[in-house]
XYZ file of C-alpha atoms in Angstrom:
88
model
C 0.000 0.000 0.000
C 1.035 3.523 -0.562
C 2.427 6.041 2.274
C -0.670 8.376 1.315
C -3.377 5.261 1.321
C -4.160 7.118 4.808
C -4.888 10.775 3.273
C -7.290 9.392 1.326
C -9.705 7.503 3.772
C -8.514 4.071 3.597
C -8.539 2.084 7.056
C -5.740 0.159 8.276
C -6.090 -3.925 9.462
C -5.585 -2.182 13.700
C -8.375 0.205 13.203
C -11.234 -1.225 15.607
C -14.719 -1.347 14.347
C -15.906 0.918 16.834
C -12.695 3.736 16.103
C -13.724 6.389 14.340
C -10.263 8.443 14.502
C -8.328 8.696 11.331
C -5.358 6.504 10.159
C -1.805 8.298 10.274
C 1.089 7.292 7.712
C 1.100 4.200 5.816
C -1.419 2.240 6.835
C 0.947 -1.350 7.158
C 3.181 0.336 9.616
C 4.072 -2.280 12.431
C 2.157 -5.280 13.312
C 1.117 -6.062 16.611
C 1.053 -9.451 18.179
C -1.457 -10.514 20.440
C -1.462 -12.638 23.400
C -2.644 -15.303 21.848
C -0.583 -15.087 18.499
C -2.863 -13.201 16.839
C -1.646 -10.316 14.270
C -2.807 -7.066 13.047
C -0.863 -4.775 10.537
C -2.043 -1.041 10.781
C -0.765 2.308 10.647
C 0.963 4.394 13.464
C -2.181 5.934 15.606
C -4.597 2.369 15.024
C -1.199 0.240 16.309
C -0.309 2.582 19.183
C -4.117 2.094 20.350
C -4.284 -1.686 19.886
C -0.934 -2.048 21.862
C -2.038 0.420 24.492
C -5.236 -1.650 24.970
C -4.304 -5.620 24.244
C -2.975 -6.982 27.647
C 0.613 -8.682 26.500
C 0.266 -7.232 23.239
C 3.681 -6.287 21.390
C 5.146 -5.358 18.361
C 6.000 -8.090 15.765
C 9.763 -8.379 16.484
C 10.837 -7.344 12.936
C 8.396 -3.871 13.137
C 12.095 -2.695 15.324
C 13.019 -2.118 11.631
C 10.386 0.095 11.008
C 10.995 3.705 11.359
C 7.341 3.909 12.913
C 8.236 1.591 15.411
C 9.563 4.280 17.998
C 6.174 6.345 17.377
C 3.820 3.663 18.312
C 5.226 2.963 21.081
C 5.745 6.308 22.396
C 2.161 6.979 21.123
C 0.906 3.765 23.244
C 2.342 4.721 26.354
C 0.481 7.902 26.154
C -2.831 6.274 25.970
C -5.342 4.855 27.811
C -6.745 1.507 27.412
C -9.874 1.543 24.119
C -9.070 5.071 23.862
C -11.659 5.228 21.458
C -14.365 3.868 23.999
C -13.613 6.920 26.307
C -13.180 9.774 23.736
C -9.417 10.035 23.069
């Protein structure tokens, strides 16, 4: 997908259903592993929310690669858990 994928409305695989907040940069940023071995690809902002929120969640270990990698988590540890459930 293309850096500007995210200007133009598309939604990213972290986005939650129930998110309404915009993606930021390319929208396969990082991927975030789950507890249970799950996986979700997404931009900066949906990522940073997702690991914020997912107890055990982390970044896939190649995503340290990533120049986005830094932001999400910085991003994350400024969050709340389902940010987008409490208006952030």
């Amino acid at each position: 997908m293309r850096e500007h994928d995210a200007e133009q409305g598309a939604r990213c695989g972290a986005a939650d259903a129930k998110d309404l907040t915009p993606c930021e940069g390319p929208l396969v940023a990082v991927t975030v592993l789950t507890a249970d071995g799950k996986e979700m690809t997404g931009c900066v902002a949906h990522s940073a929310r997702q690991l914020a929120s997912l107890p055990q969640a982390r970044l896939h270990p190649l995503c340290c690669l990533s120049p986005w990698a830094v932001g999400v988590y910085a991003k994350a540890a400024t969050l709340p858990p389902f940010a987008w459930e409490v208006g952030c």
